[in-house]
mmCIF file with all atom_site columns, C-alpha atoms in Angstrom:
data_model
loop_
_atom_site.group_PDB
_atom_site.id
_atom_site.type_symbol
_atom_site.label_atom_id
_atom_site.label_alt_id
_atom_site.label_comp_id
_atom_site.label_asym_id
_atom_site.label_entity_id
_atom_site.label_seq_id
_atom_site.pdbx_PDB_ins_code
_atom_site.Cartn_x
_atom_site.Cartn_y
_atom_site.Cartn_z
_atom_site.occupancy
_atom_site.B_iso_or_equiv
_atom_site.pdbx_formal_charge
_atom_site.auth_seq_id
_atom_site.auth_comp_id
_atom_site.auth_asym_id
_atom_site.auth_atom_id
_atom_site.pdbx_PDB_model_num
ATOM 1   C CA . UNK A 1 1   ? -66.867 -48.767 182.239 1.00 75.00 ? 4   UNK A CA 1
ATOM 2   C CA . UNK A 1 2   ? -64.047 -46.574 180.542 1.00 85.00 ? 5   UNK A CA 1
ATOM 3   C CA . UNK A 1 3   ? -63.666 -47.153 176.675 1.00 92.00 ? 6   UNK A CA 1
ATOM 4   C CA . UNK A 1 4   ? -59.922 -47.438 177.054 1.00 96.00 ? 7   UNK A CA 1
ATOM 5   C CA . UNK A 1 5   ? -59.138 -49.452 180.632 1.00 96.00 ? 8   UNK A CA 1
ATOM 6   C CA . UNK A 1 6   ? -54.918 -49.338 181.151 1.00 95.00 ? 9   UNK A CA 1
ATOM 7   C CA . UNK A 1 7   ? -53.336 -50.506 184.419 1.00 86.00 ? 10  UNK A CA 1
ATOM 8   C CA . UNK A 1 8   ? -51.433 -47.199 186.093 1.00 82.00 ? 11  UNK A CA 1
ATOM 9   C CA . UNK A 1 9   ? -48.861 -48.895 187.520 1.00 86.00 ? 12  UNK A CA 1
ATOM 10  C CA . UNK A 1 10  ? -46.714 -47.619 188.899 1.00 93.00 ? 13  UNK A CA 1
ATOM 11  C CA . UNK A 1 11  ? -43.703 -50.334 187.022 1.00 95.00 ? 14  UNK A CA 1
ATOM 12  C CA . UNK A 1 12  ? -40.359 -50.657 188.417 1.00 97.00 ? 15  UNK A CA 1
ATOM 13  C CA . UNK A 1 13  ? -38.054 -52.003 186.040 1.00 97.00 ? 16  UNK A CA 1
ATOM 14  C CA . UNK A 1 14  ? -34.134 -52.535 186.202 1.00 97.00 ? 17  UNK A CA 1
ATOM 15  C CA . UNK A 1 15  ? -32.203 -51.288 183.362 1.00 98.00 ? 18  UNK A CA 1
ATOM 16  C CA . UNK A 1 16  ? -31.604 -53.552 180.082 1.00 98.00 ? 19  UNK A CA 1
ATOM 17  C CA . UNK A 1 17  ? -34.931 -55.265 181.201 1.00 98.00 ? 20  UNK A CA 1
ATOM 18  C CA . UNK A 1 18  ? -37.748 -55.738 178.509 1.00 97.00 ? 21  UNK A CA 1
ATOM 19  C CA . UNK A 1 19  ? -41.239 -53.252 179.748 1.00 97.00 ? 22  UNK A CA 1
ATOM 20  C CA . UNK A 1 20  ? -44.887 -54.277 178.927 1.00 97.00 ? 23  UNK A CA 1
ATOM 21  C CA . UNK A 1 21  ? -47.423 -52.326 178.686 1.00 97.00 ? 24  UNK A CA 1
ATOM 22  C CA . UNK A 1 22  ? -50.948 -53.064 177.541 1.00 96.00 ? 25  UNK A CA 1
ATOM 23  C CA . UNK A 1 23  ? -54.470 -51.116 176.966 1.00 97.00 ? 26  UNK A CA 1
ATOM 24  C CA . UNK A 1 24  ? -57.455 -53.335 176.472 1.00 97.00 ? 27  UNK A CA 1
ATOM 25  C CA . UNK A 1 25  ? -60.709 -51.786 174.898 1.00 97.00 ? 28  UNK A CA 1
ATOM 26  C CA . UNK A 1 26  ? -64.506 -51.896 174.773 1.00 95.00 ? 29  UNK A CA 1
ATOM 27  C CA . UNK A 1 27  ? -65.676 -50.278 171.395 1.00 94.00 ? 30  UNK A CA 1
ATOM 28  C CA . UNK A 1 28  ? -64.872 -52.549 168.067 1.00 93.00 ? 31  UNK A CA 1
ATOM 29  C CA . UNK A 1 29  ? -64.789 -49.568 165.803 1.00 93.00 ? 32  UNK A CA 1
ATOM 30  C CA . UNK A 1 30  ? -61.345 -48.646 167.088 1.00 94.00 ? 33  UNK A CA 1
ATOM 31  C CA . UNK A 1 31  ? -59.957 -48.617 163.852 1.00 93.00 ? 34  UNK A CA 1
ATOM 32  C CA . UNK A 1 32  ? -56.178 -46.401 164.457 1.00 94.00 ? 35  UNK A CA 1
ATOM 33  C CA . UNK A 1 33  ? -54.039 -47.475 167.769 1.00 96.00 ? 36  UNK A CA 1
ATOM 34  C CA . UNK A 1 34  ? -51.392 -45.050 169.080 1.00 96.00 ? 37  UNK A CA 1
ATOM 35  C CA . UNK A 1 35  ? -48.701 -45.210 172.013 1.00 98.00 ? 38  UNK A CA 1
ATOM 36  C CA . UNK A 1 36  ? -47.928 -42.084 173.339 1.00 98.00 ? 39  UNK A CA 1
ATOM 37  C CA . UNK A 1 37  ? -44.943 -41.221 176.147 1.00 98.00 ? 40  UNK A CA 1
ATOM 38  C CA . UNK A 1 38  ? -44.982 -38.282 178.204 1.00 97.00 ? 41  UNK A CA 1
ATOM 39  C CA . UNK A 1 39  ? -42.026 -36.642 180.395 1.00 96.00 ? 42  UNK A CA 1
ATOM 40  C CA . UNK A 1 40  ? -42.895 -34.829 183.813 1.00 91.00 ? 43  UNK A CA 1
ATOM 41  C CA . UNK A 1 41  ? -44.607 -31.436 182.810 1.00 87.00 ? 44  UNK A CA 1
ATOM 42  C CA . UNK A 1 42  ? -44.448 -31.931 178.994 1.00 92.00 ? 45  UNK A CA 1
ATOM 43  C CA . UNK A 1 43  ? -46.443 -33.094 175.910 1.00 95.00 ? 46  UNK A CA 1
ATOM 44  C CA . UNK A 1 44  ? -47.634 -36.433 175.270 1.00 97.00 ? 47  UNK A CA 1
ATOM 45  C CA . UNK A 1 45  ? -44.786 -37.587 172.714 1.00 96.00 ? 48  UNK A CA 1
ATOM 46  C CA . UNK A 1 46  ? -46.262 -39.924 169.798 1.00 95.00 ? 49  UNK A CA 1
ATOM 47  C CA . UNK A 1 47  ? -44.164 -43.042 169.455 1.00 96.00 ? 50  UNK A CA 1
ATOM 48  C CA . UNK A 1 48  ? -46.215 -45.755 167.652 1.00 95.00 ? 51  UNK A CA 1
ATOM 49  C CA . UNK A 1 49  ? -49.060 -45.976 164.899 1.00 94.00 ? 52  UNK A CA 1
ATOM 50  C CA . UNK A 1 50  ? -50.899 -48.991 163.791 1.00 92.00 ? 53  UNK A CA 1
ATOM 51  C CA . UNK A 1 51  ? -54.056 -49.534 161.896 1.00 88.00 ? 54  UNK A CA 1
ATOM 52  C CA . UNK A 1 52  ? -53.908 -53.467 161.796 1.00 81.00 ? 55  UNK A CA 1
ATOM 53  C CA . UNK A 1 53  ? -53.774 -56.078 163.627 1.00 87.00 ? 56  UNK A CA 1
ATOM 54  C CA . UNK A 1 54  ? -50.269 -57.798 164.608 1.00 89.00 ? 57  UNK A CA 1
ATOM 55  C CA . UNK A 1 55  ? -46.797 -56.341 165.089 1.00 92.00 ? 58  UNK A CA 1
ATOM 56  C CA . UNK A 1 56  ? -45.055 -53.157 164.121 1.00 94.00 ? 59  UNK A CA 1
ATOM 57  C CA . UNK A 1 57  ? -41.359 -52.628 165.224 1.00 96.00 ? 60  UNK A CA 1
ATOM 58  C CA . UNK A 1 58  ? -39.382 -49.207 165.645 1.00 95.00 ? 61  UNK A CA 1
ATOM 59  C CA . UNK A 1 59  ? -35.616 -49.417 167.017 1.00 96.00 ? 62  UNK A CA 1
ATOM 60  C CA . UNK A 1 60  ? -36.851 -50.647 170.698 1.00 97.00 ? 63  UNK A CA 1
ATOM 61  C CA . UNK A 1 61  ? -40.249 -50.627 170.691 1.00 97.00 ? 64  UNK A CA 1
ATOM 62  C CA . UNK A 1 62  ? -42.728 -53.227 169.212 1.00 97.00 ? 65  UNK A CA 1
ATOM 63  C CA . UNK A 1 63  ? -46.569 -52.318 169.135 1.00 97.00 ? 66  UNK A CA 1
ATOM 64  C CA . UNK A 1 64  ? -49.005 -55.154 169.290 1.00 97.00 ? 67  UNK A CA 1
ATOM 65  C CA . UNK A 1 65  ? -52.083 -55.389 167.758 1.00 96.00 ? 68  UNK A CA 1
ATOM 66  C CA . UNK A 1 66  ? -54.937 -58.189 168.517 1.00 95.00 ? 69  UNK A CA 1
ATOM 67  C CA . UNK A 1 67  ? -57.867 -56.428 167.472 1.00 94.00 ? 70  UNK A CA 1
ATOM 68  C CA . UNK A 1 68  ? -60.164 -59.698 168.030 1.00 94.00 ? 71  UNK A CA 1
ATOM 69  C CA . UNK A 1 69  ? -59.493 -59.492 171.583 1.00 95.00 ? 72  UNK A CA 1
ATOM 70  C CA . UNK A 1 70  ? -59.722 -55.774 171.837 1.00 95.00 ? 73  UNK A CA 1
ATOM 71  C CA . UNK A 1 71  ? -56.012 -55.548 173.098 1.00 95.00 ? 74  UNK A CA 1
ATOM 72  C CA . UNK A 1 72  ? -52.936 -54.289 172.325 1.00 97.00 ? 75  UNK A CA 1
ATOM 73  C CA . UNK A 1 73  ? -49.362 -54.038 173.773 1.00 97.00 ? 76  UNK A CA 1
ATOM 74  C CA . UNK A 1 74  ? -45.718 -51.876 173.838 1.00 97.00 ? 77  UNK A CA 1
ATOM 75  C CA . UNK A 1 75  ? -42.840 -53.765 174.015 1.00 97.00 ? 78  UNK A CA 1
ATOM 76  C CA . UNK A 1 76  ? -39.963 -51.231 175.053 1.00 98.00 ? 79  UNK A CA 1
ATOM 77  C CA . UNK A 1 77  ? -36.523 -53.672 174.218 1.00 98.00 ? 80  UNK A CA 1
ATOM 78  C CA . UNK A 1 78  ? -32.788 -52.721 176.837 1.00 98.00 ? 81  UNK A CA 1
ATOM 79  C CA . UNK A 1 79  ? -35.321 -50.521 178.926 1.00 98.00 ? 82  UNK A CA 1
ATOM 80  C CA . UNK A 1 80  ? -32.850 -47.470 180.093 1.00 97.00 ? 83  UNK A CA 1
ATOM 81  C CA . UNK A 1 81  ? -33.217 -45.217 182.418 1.00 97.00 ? 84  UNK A CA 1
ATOM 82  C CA . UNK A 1 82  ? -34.369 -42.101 180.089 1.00 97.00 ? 85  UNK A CA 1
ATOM 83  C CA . UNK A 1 83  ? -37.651 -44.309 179.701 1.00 97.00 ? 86  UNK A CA 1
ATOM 84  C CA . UNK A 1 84  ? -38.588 -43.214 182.834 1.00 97.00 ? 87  UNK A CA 1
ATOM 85  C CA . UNK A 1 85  ? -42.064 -41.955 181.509 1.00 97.00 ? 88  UNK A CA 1
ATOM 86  C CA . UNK A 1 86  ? -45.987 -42.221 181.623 1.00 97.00 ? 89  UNK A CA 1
ATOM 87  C CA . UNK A 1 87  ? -47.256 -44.564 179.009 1.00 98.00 ? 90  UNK A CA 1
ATOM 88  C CA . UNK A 1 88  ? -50.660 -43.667 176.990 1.00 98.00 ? 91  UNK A CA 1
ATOM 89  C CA . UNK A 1 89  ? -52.507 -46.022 174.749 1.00 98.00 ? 92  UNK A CA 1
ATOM 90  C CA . UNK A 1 90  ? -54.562 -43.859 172.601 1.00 97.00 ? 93  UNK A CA 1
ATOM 91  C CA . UNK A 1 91  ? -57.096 -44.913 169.683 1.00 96.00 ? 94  UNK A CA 1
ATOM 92  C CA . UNK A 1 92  ? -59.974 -43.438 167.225 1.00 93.00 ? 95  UNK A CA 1
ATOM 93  C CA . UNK A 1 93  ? -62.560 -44.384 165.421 1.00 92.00 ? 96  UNK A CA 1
ATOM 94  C CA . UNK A 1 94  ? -63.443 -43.420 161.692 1.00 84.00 ? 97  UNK A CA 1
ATOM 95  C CA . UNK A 1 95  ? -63.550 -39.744 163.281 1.00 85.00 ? 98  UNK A CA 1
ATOM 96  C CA . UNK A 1 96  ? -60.544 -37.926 164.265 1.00 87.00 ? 99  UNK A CA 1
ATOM 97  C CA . UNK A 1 97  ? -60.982 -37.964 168.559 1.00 93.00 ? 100 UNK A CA 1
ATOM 98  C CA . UNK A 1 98  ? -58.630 -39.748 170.145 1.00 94.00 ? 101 UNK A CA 1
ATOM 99  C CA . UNK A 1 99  ? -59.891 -41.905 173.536 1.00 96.00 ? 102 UNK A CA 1
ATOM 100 C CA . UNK A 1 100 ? -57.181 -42.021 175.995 1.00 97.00 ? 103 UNK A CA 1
ATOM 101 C CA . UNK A 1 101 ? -56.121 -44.596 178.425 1.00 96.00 ? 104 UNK A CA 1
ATOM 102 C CA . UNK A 1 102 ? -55.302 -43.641 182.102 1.00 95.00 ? 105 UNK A CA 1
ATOM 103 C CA . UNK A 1 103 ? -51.691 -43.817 181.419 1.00 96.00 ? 106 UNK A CA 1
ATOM 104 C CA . UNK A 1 104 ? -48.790 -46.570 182.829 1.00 96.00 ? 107 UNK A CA 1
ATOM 105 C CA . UNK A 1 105 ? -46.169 -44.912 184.854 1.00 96.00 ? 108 UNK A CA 1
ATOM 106 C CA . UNK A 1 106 ? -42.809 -46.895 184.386 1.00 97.00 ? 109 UNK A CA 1
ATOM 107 C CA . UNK A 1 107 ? -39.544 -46.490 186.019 1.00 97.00 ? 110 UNK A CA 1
ATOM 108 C CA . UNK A 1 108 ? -36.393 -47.802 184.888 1.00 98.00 ? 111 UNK A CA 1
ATOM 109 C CA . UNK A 1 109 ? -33.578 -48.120 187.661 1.00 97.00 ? 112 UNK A CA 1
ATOM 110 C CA . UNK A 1 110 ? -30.161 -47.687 186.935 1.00 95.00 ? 113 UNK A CA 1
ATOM 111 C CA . UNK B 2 1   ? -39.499 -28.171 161.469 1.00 67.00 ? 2   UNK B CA 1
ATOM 112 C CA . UNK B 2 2   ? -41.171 -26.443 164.653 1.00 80.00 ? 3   UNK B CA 1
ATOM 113 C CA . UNK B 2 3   ? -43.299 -27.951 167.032 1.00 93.00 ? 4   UNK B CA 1
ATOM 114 C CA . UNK B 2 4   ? -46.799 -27.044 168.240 1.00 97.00 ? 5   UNK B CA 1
ATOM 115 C CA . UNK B 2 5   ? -46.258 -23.786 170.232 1.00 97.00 ? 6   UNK B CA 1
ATOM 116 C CA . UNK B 2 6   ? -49.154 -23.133 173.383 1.00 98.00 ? 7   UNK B CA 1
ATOM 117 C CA . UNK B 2 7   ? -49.025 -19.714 175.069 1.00 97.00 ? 8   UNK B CA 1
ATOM 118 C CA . UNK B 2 8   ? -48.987 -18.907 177.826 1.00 97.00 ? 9   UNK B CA 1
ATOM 119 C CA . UNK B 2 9   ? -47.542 -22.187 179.304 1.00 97.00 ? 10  UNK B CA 1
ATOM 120 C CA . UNK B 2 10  ? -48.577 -21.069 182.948 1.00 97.00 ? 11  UNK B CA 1
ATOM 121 C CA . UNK B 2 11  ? -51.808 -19.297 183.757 1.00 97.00 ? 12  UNK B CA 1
ATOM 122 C CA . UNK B 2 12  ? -53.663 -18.723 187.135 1.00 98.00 ? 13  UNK B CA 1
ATOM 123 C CA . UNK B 2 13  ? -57.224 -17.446 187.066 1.00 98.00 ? 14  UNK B CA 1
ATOM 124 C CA . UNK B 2 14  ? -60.033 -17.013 189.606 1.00 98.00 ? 15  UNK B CA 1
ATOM 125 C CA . UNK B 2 15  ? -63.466 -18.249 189.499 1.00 98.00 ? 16  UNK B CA 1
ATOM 126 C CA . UNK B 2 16  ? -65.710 -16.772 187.934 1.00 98.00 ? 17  UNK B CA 1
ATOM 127 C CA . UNK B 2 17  ? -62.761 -15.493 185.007 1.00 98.00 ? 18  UNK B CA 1
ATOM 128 C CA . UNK B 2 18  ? -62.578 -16.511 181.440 1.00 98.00 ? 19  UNK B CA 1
ATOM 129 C CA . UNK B 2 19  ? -59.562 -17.530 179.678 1.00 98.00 ? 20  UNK B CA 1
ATOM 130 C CA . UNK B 2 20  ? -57.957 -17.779 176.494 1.00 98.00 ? 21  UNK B CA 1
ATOM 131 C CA . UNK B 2 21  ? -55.460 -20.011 175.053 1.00 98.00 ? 22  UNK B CA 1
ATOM 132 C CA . UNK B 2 22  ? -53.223 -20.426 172.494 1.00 98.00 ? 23  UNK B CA 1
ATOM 133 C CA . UNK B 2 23  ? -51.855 -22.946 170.128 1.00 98.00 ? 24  UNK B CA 1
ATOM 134 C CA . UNK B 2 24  ? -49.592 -22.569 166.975 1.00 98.00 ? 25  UNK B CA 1
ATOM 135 C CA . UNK B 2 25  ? -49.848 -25.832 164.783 1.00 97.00 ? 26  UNK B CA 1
ATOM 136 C CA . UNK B 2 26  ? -47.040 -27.128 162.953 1.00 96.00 ? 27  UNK B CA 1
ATOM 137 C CA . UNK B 2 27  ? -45.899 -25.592 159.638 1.00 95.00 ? 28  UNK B CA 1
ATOM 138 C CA . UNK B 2 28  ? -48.894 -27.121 156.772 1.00 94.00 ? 29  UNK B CA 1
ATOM 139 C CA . UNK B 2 29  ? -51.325 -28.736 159.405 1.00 95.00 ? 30  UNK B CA 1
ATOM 140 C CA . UNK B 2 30  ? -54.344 -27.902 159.104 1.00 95.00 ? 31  UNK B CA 1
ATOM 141 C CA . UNK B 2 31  ? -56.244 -29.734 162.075 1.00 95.00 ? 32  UNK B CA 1
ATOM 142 C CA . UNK B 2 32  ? -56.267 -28.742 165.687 1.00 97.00 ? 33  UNK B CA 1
ATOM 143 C CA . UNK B 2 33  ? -57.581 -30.632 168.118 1.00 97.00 ? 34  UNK B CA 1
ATOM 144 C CA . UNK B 2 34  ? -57.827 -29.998 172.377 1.00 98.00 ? 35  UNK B CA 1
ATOM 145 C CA . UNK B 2 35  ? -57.719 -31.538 174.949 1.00 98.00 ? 36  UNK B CA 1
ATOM 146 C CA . UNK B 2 36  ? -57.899 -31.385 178.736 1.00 98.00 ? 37  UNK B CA 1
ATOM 147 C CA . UNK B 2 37  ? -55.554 -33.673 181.113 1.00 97.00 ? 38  UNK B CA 1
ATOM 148 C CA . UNK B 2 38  ? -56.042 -33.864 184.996 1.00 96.00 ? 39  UNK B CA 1
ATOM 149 C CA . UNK B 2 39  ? -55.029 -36.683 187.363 1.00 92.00 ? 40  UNK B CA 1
ATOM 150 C CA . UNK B 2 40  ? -58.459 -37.848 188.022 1.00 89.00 ? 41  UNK B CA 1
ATOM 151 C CA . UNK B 2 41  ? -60.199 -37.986 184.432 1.00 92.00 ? 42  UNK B CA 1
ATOM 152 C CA . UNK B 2 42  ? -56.771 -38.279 182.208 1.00 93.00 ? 43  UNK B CA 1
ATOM 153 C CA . UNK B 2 43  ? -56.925 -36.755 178.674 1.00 96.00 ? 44  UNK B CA 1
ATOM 154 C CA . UNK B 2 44  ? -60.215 -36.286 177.529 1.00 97.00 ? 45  UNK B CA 1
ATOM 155 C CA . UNK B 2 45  ? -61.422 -34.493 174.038 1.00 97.00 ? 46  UNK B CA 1
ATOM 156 C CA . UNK B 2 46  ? -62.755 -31.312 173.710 1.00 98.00 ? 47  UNK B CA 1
ATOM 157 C CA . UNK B 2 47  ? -62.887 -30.293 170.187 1.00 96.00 ? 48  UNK B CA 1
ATOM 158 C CA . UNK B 2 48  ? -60.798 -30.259 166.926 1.00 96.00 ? 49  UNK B CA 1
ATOM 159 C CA . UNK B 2 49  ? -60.991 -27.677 164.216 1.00 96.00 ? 50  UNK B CA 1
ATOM 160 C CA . UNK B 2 50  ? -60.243 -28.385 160.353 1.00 95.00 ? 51  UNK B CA 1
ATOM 161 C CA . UNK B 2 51  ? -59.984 -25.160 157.680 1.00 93.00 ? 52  UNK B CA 1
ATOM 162 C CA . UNK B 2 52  ? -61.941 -22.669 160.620 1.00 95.00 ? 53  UNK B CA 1
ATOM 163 C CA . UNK B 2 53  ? -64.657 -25.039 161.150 1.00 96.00 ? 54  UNK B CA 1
ATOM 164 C CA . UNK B 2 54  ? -65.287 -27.160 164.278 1.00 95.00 ? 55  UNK B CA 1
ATOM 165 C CA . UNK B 2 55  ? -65.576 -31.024 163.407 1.00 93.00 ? 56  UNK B CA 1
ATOM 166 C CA . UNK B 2 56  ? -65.612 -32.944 166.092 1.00 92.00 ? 57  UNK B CA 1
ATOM 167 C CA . UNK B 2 57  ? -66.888 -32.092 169.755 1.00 94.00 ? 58  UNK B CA 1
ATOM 168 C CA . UNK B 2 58  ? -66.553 -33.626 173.094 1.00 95.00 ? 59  UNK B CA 1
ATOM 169 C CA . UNK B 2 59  ? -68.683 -33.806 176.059 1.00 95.00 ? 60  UNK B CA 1
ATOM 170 C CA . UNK B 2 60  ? -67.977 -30.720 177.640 1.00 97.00 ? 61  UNK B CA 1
ATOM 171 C CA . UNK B 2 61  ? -70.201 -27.979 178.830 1.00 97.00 ? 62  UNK B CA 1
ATOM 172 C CA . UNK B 2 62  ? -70.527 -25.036 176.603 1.00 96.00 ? 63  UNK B CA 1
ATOM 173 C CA . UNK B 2 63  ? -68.605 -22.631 178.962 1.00 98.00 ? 64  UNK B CA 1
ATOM 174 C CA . UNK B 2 64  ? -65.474 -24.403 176.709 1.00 98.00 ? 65  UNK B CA 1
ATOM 175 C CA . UNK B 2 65  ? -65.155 -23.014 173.253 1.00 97.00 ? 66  UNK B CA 1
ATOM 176 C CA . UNK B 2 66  ? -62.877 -22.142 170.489 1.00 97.00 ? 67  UNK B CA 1
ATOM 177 C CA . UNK B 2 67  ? -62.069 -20.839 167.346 1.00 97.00 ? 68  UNK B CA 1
ATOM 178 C CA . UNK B 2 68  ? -59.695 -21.583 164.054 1.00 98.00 ? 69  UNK B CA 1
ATOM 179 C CA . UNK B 2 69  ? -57.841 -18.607 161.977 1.00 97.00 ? 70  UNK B CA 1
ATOM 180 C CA . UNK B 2 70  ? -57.216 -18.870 158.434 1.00 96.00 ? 71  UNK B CA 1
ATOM 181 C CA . UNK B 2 71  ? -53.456 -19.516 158.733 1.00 95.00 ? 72  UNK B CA 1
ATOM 182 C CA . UNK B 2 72  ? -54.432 -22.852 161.231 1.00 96.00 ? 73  UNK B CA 1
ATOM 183 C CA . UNK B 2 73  ? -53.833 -20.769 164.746 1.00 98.00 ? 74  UNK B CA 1
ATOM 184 C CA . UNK B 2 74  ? -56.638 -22.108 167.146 1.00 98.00 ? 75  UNK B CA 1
ATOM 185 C CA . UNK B 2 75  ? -57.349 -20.396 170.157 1.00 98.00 ? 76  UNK B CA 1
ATOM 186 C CA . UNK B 2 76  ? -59.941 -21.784 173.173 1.00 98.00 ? 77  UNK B CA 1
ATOM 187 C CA . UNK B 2 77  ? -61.680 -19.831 175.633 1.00 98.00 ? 78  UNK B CA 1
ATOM 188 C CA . UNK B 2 78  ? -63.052 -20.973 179.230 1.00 98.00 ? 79  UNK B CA 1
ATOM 189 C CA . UNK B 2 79  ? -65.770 -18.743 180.466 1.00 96.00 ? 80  UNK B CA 1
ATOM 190 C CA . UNK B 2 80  ? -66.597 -18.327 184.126 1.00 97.00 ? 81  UNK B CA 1
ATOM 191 C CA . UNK B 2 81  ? -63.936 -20.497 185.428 1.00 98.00 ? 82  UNK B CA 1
ATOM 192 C CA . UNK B 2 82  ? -64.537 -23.751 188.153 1.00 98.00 ? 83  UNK B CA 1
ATOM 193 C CA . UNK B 2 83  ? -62.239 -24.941 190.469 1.00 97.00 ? 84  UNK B CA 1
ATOM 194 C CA . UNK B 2 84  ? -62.710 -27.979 188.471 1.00 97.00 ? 85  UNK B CA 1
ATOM 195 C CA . UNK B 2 85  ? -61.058 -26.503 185.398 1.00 98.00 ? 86  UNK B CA 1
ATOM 196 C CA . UNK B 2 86  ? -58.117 -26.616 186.704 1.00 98.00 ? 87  UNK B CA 1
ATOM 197 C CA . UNK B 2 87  ? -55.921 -28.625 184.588 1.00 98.00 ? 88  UNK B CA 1
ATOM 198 C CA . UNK B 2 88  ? -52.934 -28.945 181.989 1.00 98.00 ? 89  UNK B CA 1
ATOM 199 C CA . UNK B 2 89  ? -54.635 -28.264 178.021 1.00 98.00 ? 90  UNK B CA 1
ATOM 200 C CA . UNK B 2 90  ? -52.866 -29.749 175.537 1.00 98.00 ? 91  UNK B CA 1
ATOM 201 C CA . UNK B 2 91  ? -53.383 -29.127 171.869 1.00 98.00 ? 92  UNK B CA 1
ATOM 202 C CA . UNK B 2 92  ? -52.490 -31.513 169.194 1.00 97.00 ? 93  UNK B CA 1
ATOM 203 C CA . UNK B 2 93  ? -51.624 -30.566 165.518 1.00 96.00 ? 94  UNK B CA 1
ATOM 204 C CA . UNK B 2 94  ? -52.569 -32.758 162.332 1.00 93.00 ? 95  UNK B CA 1
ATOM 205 C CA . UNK B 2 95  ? -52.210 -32.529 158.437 1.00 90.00 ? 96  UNK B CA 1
ATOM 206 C CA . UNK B 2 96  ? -55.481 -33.744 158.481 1.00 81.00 ? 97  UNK B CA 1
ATOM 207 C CA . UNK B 2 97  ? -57.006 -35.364 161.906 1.00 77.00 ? 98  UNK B CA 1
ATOM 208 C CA . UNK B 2 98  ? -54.880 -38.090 161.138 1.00 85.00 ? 99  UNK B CA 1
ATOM 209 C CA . UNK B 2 99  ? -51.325 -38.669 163.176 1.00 90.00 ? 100 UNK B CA 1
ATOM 210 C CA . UNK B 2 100 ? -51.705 -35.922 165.987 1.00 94.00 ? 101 UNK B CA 1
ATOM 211 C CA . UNK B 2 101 ? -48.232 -34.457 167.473 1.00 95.00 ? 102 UNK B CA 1
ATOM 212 C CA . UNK B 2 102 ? -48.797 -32.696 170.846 1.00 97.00 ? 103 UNK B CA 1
ATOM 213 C CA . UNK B 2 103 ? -48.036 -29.393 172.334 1.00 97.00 ? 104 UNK B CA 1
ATOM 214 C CA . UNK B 2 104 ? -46.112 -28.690 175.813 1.00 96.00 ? 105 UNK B CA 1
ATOM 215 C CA . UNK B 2 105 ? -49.793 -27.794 177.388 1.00 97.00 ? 106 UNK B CA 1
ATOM 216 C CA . UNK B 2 106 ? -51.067 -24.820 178.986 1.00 98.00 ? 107 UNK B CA 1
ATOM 217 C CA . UNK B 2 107 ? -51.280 -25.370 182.886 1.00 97.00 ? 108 UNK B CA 1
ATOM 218 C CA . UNK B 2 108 ? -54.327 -23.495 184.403 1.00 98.00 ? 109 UNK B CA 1
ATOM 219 C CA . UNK B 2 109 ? -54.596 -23.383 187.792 1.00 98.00 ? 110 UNK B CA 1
ATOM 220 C CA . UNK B 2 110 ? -58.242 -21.578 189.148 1.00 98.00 ? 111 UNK B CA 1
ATOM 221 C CA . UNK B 2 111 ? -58.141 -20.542 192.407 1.00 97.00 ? 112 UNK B CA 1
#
């Protein structure tokens, strides 16, 4: 069983609509939870940083954190079309290695 | 401010090769970390560098290794290449370890 377990998708969603994406994870000492988007043949992108548990908001995006249930969530808000992207949920420990998850690939139709 | 810089962006190799790569951190950060990304595994850790010395390690054979310079430069070096190796390395700069920002990759392709 992976550390990190995140659905690939693919996700389909029309413009304007609200995306969801969510990592779960096996190892409590998670401590630092990232979301990380990355275009065709490029970088992964940070977007989000949390350390604790419940909600962080940045323009459209809202990070999640439930770290009793091991899971946490991206919220992208009037989803356009240059969202088209993979998704990564990323986290650490004390240490400075992030674990990956496999990545959500989302489309948004025009 | 520039971004992490990775040379070259495109390399093909044959078996048996060795490689280096390249990554320029950001202006003042002093951690480097790698990391490998292919379809089947995702991104997986390989090692990150702080001040010249290597802190962390992954779980990867020693045929993957690498190096810090004083002024934060990191290079990594694949000896005797596997089909296997084939994959986009991305390197990620940090002050300190903390908030990572990402290069474009290096795409190696082993044939």
């Amino acid at each position: 069983q992976k550390e990190v377990e995140q659905d690939p998708g693919p996700l389909s969603v029309p413009e304007g609509a609200i995306v969801s994406l969510n990592c779960t994870y096996s190892n409590s000492a998670f401590q630092y939870f990232m979301w990380y988007r990355q275009y065709s043949r490029k970088g992964p992108e940070l977007l989000m940083y949390t350390y604790s548990s419940g909600n962080k908001e940045d323009g459209r995006f809202t990070a999640q954190v439930d770290k009793s249930s091991k899971y946490i969530s991206l919220f992208i808000r009037d989803s356009q079309p240059s969202d088209s992207a993979t998704y990564l949920c990323a986290m650490r420990k004390g240490d400075y290695k992030l674990s990956f998850g496999a990545g959500t690939t989302v489309t948004v139709r025009a | 401010k520039a971004g992490v810089t990775q040379t070259p962006r495109y390399l093909i190799k044959t078996r048996g090769q060795q490689v280096t790569l390249s990554c320029s951190p950001i202006s003042g950060h002093r951690s480097v970390s790698w990391y490998q990304q292919t379809p089947g595994q995702g991104l997986q850790f390989l090692f990150e560098y702080f001040s010249e010395t290597q802190r962390n390690k992954g779980n990867f054979p020693g045929r993957f290794s690498g190096r810090q310079f004083s002024n934060s430069r990191s290079e990594m070096n694949v000896s005797t290449l596997e089909l296997g190796d084939s994959a986009l390395y991305l390197c990620a700069s940090s002050y300190a370890g903390d908030t990572q920002y990402f290069g474009p990759g290096t795409r190696l392709t082993v044939l």
